[in-house]
Coordinates of C-alpha atoms and ligand atoms in Angstrom, one line a residue:
M1 CA 1.7 1.1 -34.6
S2 CA 2.2 4.9 -36.4
F3 CA 0.2 7.3 -35.5
R4 CA 1.8 9.5 -37.6
I5 CA -1.0 11.8 -40.2
E6 CA -0.8 9.8 -43.9
D7 CA -4.4 12.2 -44.8
V8 CA -7.1 14.4 -44.1
R9 CA -9.9 15.1 -45.9
A10 CA -12.8 18.1 -45.5
R11 CA -16.3 17.7 -46.5
E12 CA -18.9 19.6 -46.5
V13 CA -21.5 18.2 -44.6
L14 CA -24.7 19.5 -43.0
D15 CA -25.6 20.7 -39.7
S16 CA -29.1 20.0 -37.2
R17 CA -30.2 23.6 -38.6
G18 CA -29.3 23.1 -42.4
N19 CA -26.5 24.6 -42.5
P20 CA -23.2 23.6 -44.0
T21 CA -21.0 23.1 -41.5
V22 CA -17.1 21.3 -42.1
E23 CA -16.3 17.4 -41.6
V24 CA -12.7 16.4 -40.6
T25 CA -11.3 12.7 -41.5
V26 CA -7.6 12.1 -40.3
K27 CA -6.1 8.7 -41.2
L28 CA -2.4 8.0 -40.0
E29 CA -0.1 5.6 -41.3
G30 CA -0.9 2.4 -38.4
G31 CA -4.3 2.5 -39.9
G32 CA -6.4 4.9 -37.2
S33 CA -9.1 7.2 -38.3
G34 CA -10.9 9.6 -37.3
R35 CA -13.7 12.1 -37.9
F36 CA -14.7 14.7 -36.7
S37 CA -17.9 16.8 -37.5
V38 CA -17.6 20.8 -36.4
P39 CA -20.8 22.9 -34.2
S40 CA -22.3 25.3 -34.1
G41 CA -23.7 28.6 -32.1
A42 CA -27.0 31.1 -33.3
S43 CA -26.1 33.1 -29.4
K44 CA -22.7 33.4 -30.4
G45 CA -19.7 35.5 -27.7
K46 CA -17.7 38.8 -29.0
R47 CA -15.0 36.7 -28.2
E48 CA -15.4 33.6 -29.8
A49 CA -12.6 32.2 -32.3
L50 CA -13.8 32.5 -36.2
E51 CA -16.2 30.1 -37.7
L52 CA -15.4 31.3 -41.2
R53 CA -18.9 30.9 -43.5
D54 CA -19.5 32.2 -47.1
G55 CA -21.6 31.4 -49.9
G56 CA -23.1 35.2 -50.2
K57 CA -26.8 35.3 -51.7
W58 CA -25.7 31.1 -52.2
L59 CA -27.3 29.4 -48.1
R60 CA -27.5 32.7 -47.5
G61 CA -23.9 32.9 -47.2
M62 CA -23.6 29.6 -44.2
G63 CA -21.6 27.7 -47.2
V64 CA -18.3 26.7 -45.4
I65 CA -16.2 26.8 -49.1
K66 CA -13.3 28.6 -47.9
A67 CA -13.2 26.0 -44.3
V68 CA -13.0 23.2 -46.3
R69 CA -10.6 24.3 -48.3
N70 CA -8.1 25.6 -45.9
V71 CA -8.3 22.1 -44.2
N72 CA -7.3 20.4 -48.1
E73 CA -5.0 23.2 -49.4
I74 CA -3.4 25.0 -45.6
I75 CA -4.2 22.0 -43.1
R76 CA -3.4 19.3 -44.9
P77 CA 0.5 19.4 -46.1
S78 CA 1.2 21.2 -41.7
L79 CA -0.2 17.5 -40.2
I80 CA 0.6 14.6 -42.9
G81 CA 4.3 12.7 -40.6
V82 CA 3.3 14.7 -37.2
D83 CA 2.2 12.8 -34.9
A84 CA -1.5 12.5 -33.5
S85 CA -0.6 11.0 -30.5
I86 CA 1.3 13.9 -29.1
Q87 CA -2.1 16.6 -29.4
P88 CA -0.3 19.6 -28.0
L89 CA 1.8 19.1 -30.7
V90 CA -1.2 19.4 -33.2
D91 CA -2.4 21.7 -31.9
D92 CA 0.0 24.2 -31.7
I93 CA 0.7 23.0 -35.8
L94 CA -2.8 24.5 -36.3
I95 CA -2.7 27.4 -34.2
Q96 CA 0.9 28.8 -35.3
L97 CA -0.6 27.8 -38.7
D98 CA -3.2 31.2 -38.0
G99 CA -0.6 32.7 -36.9
T100 CA -4.1 35.2 -35.4
P101 CA -5.9 35.9 -31.8
N102 CA -9.0 34.8 -33.1
K103 CA -8.9 32.4 -35.9
S104 CA -9.0 34.3 -38.2
R105 CA -7.5 32.6 -41.2
L106 CA -8.6 29.4 -42.1
G107 CA -11.9 29.6 -39.6
A108 CA -12.3 27.6 -36.1
N109 CA -14.5 25.2 -38.0
S110 CA -11.2 23.9 -40.3
I111 CA -9.2 24.5 -37.6
L112 CA -10.7 22.2 -35.3
G113 CA -12.6 20.0 -36.9
A114 CA -8.3 19.2 -38.1
S115 CA -7.8 19.3 -34.0
V116 CA -10.9 17.0 -32.6
A117 CA -10.5 14.4 -36.0
S118 CA -6.7 13.7 -34.9
A119 CA -7.6 12.8 -31.3
K120 CA -10.3 10.7 -32.5
A121 CA -7.6 9.1 -35.5
S122 CA -5.0 8.3 -32.7
S123 CA -7.7 6.7 -30.0
D124 CA -8.8 4.7 -32.9
Q125 CA -4.9 4.0 -33.1
M126 CA -4.8 2.6 -29.6
G127 CA -7.2 0.9 -29.6
V128 CA -8.9 2.6 -26.4
P129 CA -12.6 4.9 -26.0
L130 CA -11.6 8.8 -26.7
Y131 CA -13.4 9.2 -23.3
K132 CA -10.1 6.8 -21.8
Y133 CA -7.5 8.2 -24.6
L134 CA -8.5 11.8 -23.6
G135 CA -8.5 11.5 -20.0
G136 CA -6.2 8.1 -18.8
A137 CA -6.5 5.9 -16.2
F138 CA -9.3 8.0 -13.6
S139 CA -12.2 9.0 -16.6
R140 CA -15.4 7.3 -14.6
V141 CA -17.2 10.3 -13.8
L142 CA -20.7 10.4 -15.8
P143 CA -22.1 14.5 -16.3
I144 CA -25.0 15.4 -15.4
P145 CA -27.3 16.9 -18.3
L146 CA -29.1 20.6 -17.5
M147 CA -31.9 19.1 -20.0
N148 CA -32.4 22.2 -22.3
I149 CA -36.7 21.4 -22.3
I150 CA -38.6 25.1 -23.2
N151 CA -36.6 26.9 -25.9
G152 CA -36.5 30.9 -26.2
G153 CA -34.7 33.8 -27.3
K154 CA -32.7 33.1 -30.7
H155 CA -33.3 29.5 -30.5
A156 CA -37.5 29.7 -30.9
G157 CA -40.1 32.4 -32.4
N158 CA -41.9 33.1 -29.5
E159 CA -41.8 36.0 -26.7
L160 CA -39.5 33.9 -23.7
A161 CA -36.4 36.6 -23.7
I162 CA -34.5 34.3 -21.6
Q163 CA -33.3 31.0 -24.0
E164 CA -32.8 28.1 -22.2
F165 CA -35.2 26.3 -19.4
M166 CA -33.0 23.3 -17.9
I167 CA -34.7 20.9 -15.8
V168 CA -31.6 19.1 -13.8
P169 CA -32.1 16.0 -12.3
V170 CA -29.3 16.1 -9.3
K171 CA -30.2 13.0 -6.7
F172 CA -29.7 10.5 -8.0
K173 CA -27.6 7.2 -8.4
T174 CA -27.0 6.8 -12.4
F175 CA -26.6 8.7 -15.4
K176 CA -29.1 6.4 -16.9
D177 CA -32.1 6.7 -13.8
A178 CA -30.5 10.6 -14.0
L179 CA -31.6 10.9 -17.4
F180 CA -34.7 9.2 -17.7
A181 CA -36.4 11.2 -15.3
G182 CA -35.8 14.1 -17.1
V183 CA -37.4 12.8 -20.3
S184 CA -40.4 11.5 -17.4
V185 CA -40.6 15.2 -16.7
Y186 CA -39.6 16.2 -20.6
M187 CA -43.0 14.4 -22.1
E188 CA -45.6 15.0 -18.5
L189 CA -44.6 18.8 -19.9
K190 CA -45.4 18.4 -23.8
A191 CA -49.1 17.5 -22.0
L192 CA -49.4 19.8 -20.1
L193 CA -48.7 22.3 -22.7
E194 CA -51.1 20.7 -24.8
E195 CA -53.8 21.0 -22.0
R196 CA -52.4 25.2 -21.6
Y197 CA -51.8 26.1 -24.9
G198 CA -53.2 23.7 -27.1
R199 CA -51.6 21.3 -29.9
H200 CA -49.5 24.2 -31.4
A201 CA -47.4 24.5 -28.5
V202 CA -45.8 21.2 -28.7
N203 CA -43.6 22.5 -31.8
L204 CA -39.9 22.1 -31.1
G205 CA -36.7 24.4 -31.5
D206 CA -33.4 24.7 -32.3
E207 CA -32.3 22.9 -28.7
G208 CA -35.6 19.9 -28.7
G209 CA -37.2 22.0 -26.2
F210 CA -40.5 22.7 -26.9
A211 CA -41.3 26.7 -28.5
P212 CA -44.8 27.1 -26.3
P213 CA -46.4 30.8 -27.0
M214 CA -45.1 31.9 -23.9
K215 CA -44.3 35.5 -23.4
R216 CA -43.0 35.2 -18.8
T217 CA -40.7 33.8 -18.2
E218 CA -42.1 32.6 -14.6
E219 CA -44.4 30.9 -16.9
A220 CA -42.3 28.7 -18.1
L221 CA -40.8 28.5 -15.1
E222 CA -44.2 27.5 -13.6
A223 CA -44.8 25.0 -16.2
L224 CA -41.4 23.3 -15.4
V225 CA -41.9 22.8 -11.8
S226 CA -45.3 21.6 -12.3
S227 CA -44.1 19.2 -15.3
I228 CA -42.0 17.6 -11.5
E229 CA -44.4 18.2 -9.6
R230 CA -46.7 16.1 -11.5
V231 CA -43.8 13.1 -11.7
G232 CA -43.9 13.1 -8.1
L233 CA -39.3 13.7 -8.3
E234 CA -39.6 18.2 -6.6
G235 CA -36.2 17.8 -4.2
E236 CA -34.7 15.5 -7.1
V237 CA -35.2 17.0 -10.3
K238 CA -34.9 20.8 -10.5
L239 CA -33.9 23.6 -12.3
A240 CA -31.2 26.2 -14.3
I241 CA -32.2 28.9 -16.9
D242 CA -28.9 30.2 -20.1
C243 CA -30.3 33.8 -19.6
A244 CA -28.2 34.7 -23.0
A245 CA -29.4 38.4 -21.5
S246 CA -26.7 39.3 -24.0
N247 CA -29.6 39.1 -26.9
F248 CA -32.3 40.5 -24.7
Y249 CA -29.7 44.3 -23.4
A250 CA -30.1 48.1 -25.9
D251 CA -28.9 50.3 -24.4
G252 CA -28.3 49.9 -20.7
K253 CA -31.4 48.5 -20.2
Y254 CA -32.7 44.7 -20.4
N255 CA -35.8 44.1 -22.4
I256 CA -37.4 41.5 -20.3
D257 CA -41.1 40.3 -19.9
G258 CA -42.7 43.4 -21.3
A259 CA -40.6 44.8 -19.2
S260 CA -38.1 47.0 -19.1
L261 CA -35.6 46.5 -16.2
T262 CA -32.5 48.3 -16.1
K263 CA -29.4 46.0 -14.7
E264 CA -30.2 46.3 -10.5
E265 CA -33.8 45.0 -11.2
L266 CA -32.5 42.7 -13.2
I267 CA -30.1 42.1 -10.6
S268 CA -33.5 41.8 -8.1
F269 CA -35.9 39.9 -10.0
Y270 CA -32.6 37.1 -10.5
E271 CA -33.1 37.0 -6.8
R272 CA -36.4 36.7 -6.7
I273 CA -37.0 34.0 -8.4
V274 CA -34.1 31.9 -7.0
D275 CA -35.9 32.2 -3.6
E276 CA -39.3 30.9 -5.6
Y277 CA -37.9 28.8 -7.6
P278 CA -35.9 25.1 -6.7
I279 CA -33.4 27.7 -9.9
V280 CA -30.1 25.6 -9.5
A281 CA -27.7 27.6 -11.5
I282 CA -27.9 31.0 -14.2
E283 CA -26.1 31.2 -17.3
D284 CA -24.6 34.7 -18.7
P285 CA -27.0 36.5 -16.6
F286 CA -25.8 40.8 -17.8
H287 CA -24.8 41.3 -21.2
E288 CA -21.6 40.4 -22.3
E289 CA -19.3 43.3 -21.5
D290 CA -21.3 43.8 -18.0
L291 CA -18.1 42.3 -15.5
D292 CA -19.0 44.1 -13.0
S293 CA -22.9 42.9 -12.4
L294 CA -21.5 39.1 -12.8
S295 CA -19.5 39.9 -9.9
E296 CA -22.4 41.8 -7.9
L297 CA -24.6 39.0 -8.5
T298 CA -22.2 35.6 -7.9
K299 CA -21.3 38.1 -4.5
K300 CA -24.9 37.8 -3.6
L301 CA -25.9 34.2 -4.9
G302 CA -22.7 32.3 -6.0
H303 CA -22.8 30.2 -1.8
R304 CA -25.8 28.9 -2.7
I305 CA -26.1 28.7 -7.1
L306 CA -23.8 27.8 -10.2
L307 CA -22.9 30.5 -11.9
V308 CA -21.9 30.8 -15.7
G309 CA -19.8 32.3 -18.0
D310 CA -20.4 31.1 -21.7
D311 CA -20.4 35.1 -24.6
Y312 CA -18.8 36.0 -21.2
F313 CA -15.6 33.7 -21.2
V314 CA -16.7 31.7 -24.3
S315 CA -13.3 28.4 -23.5
N316 CA -10.8 31.3 -23.3
E317 CA -8.3 30.7 -20.7
R318 CA -7.8 34.9 -21.0
Y319 CA -11.3 35.9 -20.5
L320 CA -11.6 33.0 -17.5
R321 CA -8.6 34.8 -16.1
K322 CA -10.4 38.3 -16.7
G323 CA -13.4 36.8 -14.3
I324 CA -11.4 35.3 -11.9
E325 CA -9.7 38.1 -10.9
A326 CA -12.9 39.7 -10.6
K327 CA -14.4 36.7 -8.2
A328 CA -17.1 36.9 -11.7
G329 CA -19.3 33.8 -11.7
N330 CA -18.0 30.2 -10.8
A331 CA -18.6 27.7 -13.8
V332 CA -17.1 27.5 -16.6
L333 CA -19.3 26.8 -19.6
L334 CA -16.9 25.1 -22.5
K335 CA -18.0 24.9 -25.9
V336 CA -14.9 23.3 -27.9
N337 CA -15.2 25.5 -30.9
Q338 CA -15.1 28.9 -29.4
I339 CA -11.4 28.0 -28.9
G340 CA -10.5 26.4 -31.6
T341 CA -8.4 23.4 -30.9
L342 CA -8.6 20.5 -27.6
T343 CA -5.5 21.4 -26.3
E344 CA -7.1 25.3 -26.1
A345 CA -9.9 24.4 -24.5
V346 CA -8.0 21.4 -21.6
R347 CA -6.8 25.0 -21.2
T348 CA -9.4 26.6 -19.6
A349 CA -11.2 23.8 -18.2
S350 CA -7.3 23.2 -16.0
L351 CA -7.8 26.6 -15.9
A352 CA -11.7 26.8 -13.5
F353 CA -10.9 23.8 -11.6
R354 CA -7.2 25.3 -10.7
Y355 CA -9.8 28.4 -9.1
G356 CA -12.3 26.3 -9.0
Y357 CA -14.5 26.9 -11.0
R358 CA -17.2 24.5 -11.9
V359 CA -17.1 23.1 -16.3
I360 CA -20.0 22.2 -17.9
V361 CA -20.0 20.9 -21.1
S362 CA -21.3 21.6 -24.1
H363 CA -22.8 21.5 -27.0
R364 CA -23.8 23.9 -29.6
S365 CA -27.7 24.9 -30.7
G366 CA -26.2 24.4 -34.1
E367 CA -25.1 20.6 -33.6
T368 CA -24.3 17.5 -35.8
N369 CA -24.7 13.5 -34.8
D370 CA -21.6 13.1 -33.1
P371 CA -20.8 12.3 -30.2
F372 CA -17.8 14.8 -29.5
I373 CA -18.5 16.1 -25.7
S374 CA -19.9 13.1 -23.8
D375 CA -16.4 11.6 -24.3
F376 CA -15.2 15.2 -23.3
S377 CA -17.1 15.3 -20.5
V378 CA -16.2 11.7 -19.1
A379 CA -12.1 12.1 -20.0
L380 CA -12.9 15.5 -18.2
N381 CA -14.2 14.6 -15.6
C382 CA -16.2 17.6 -14.9
G383 CA -19.6 16.9 -14.1
Y384 CA -21.9 18.2 -16.3
I385 CA -23.0 18.6 -20.1
K386 CA -25.4 20.8 -21.1
A387 CA -27.3 18.9 -24.1
G388 CA -30.3 19.3 -25.3
A389 CA -33.5 18.4 -25.0
P390 CA -34.1 14.4 -24.9
A391 CA -35.9 14.9 -27.6
R392 CA -34.4 15.4 -32.2
G393 CA -31.3 13.3 -32.7
E394 CA -28.4 15.6 -33.1
R395 CA -29.4 15.9 -28.7
V396 CA -30.0 12.2 -28.4
A397 CA -26.8 11.1 -29.8
K398 CA -24.7 12.1 -27.3
Y399 CA -26.8 10.7 -23.8
N400 CA -26.8 7.8 -25.9
R401 CA -23.1 8.0 -25.6
L402 CA -23.1 8.5 -22.6
L403 CA -26.1 5.0 -21.6
E404 CA -23.3 4.0 -23.1
I405 CA -20.7 4.9 -21.6
E406 CA -21.7 3.9 -17.5
E407 CA -22.6 0.5 -19.4
E408 CA -18.1 0.0 -20.2
L409 CA -17.5 1.1 -17.1
G410 CA -19.7 -0.5 -15.6
S411 CA -19.3 -0.8 -11.5
V412 CA -16.1 1.6 -11.6
A413 CA -19.2 4.6 -12.7
S414 CA -19.2 6.9 -10.8
F415 CA -22.4 9.9 -11.0
S416 CA -21.7 13.3 -9.6
Q417 CA -23.6 14.8 -7.2
L418 CA -23.1 17.7 -6.3
D419 CA -22.9 19.8 -2.9
T420 CA -23.9 23.2 -3.4
L421 CA -26.4 21.3 -6.0
Ligands
2PG1 O1 -25.4 30.3 -25.9 C1 -25.6 28.0 -25.5 O2 -25.0 28.2 -24.6 C2 -25.7 27.7 -26.7 C3 -26.2 26.2 -26.8 O3 -27.6 26.4 -25.9 O4 -27.0 28.0 -27.3 P1 -25.7 28.6 -29.1 O5 -24.7 27.4 -29.5 O6 -26.9 28.4 -29.8 O7 -24.3 29.6 -29.1
MG2 MG1 -25.4 30.3 -23.5

């Protein structure tokens, strides 16, 4: 059974927004193979590892021709003969080969493709499911899904400043029950939006949530609360928001709900909505450079809800460490393509666990049908996943994979129900 890499090949495929993305296939001498197609964000953090794009006018510059070439011409010869079952070695070779702090030479998209495809090839060679290969025999925690069912910000063509309005099924015994409860709320929300705003209100945003013509944050929160009540799930399904606040910040002010707020006013706004609605998590509440305000909000609300850093920490150990030192936030969003290799993503998760930060494995707004993040969340036993609405194939692929894993684990599967929730 040889784990030595025999071949690495990349090609261009399309993501869920129709943009080209990199798909990498790794083949091992022993016959095992793995394939991964890389996701892509729209509201990216400034400090994320670089996603290599090209093509000029053609495809509005969204091509990945160079990234594919980098895999086939630079990464391929360096990985051939390497033992794919030693993931830190594979990733170290990729990191050295790139040689830049933000993966700007080869592109995080080409590097990540090779990194994850190697892990998948190795798990195939070993004949064990990916979550077990990555996490070992004790991987058994199915994550609470944070399901984004009203889309705003950069993910939708409406006037909502806040990017994601999520439902969080918190009091269920199994992942399947939690998922199906979320689906009931999603369907009820569709009916409610049609009643209130008409049929055009149920068009979908990038992550499969509805993109109704709403203007104010509380209009969305209220619609979610009403939908939850209408299906009788109050107390069992709660709410979360991803503000992605860098996108509504300009010249020292936050432009939200028709007002221009100072950070102090925004803090009061968050305190009020947490009092009035069943919110259990707020992600990126301030712009990505303002760690102080995140610390301030953590002091006020950190004992009650999750305060999640996405653009703040960009899945990077270095920035998470700064957050920990500043007592900013109490959870980190983990997106493998923000950092570029699997080994680095796992290191970030380990650092988070060591300091009591929660880890939420996350999709990107531009996704593919690859359900890698589902296996990854179970491998980490982290207890949370953010994977969009239970609609649109590329989101559903993640939920369906989790259903499969839960069934496969049978009686040892455990579904996370965490204390602060
Ligand atoms: O901000 C986010 O958390 C993500 C995923 O929901 O969006 P994007 O992939 O566009 O960065
Ligand atoms: Mg985010």
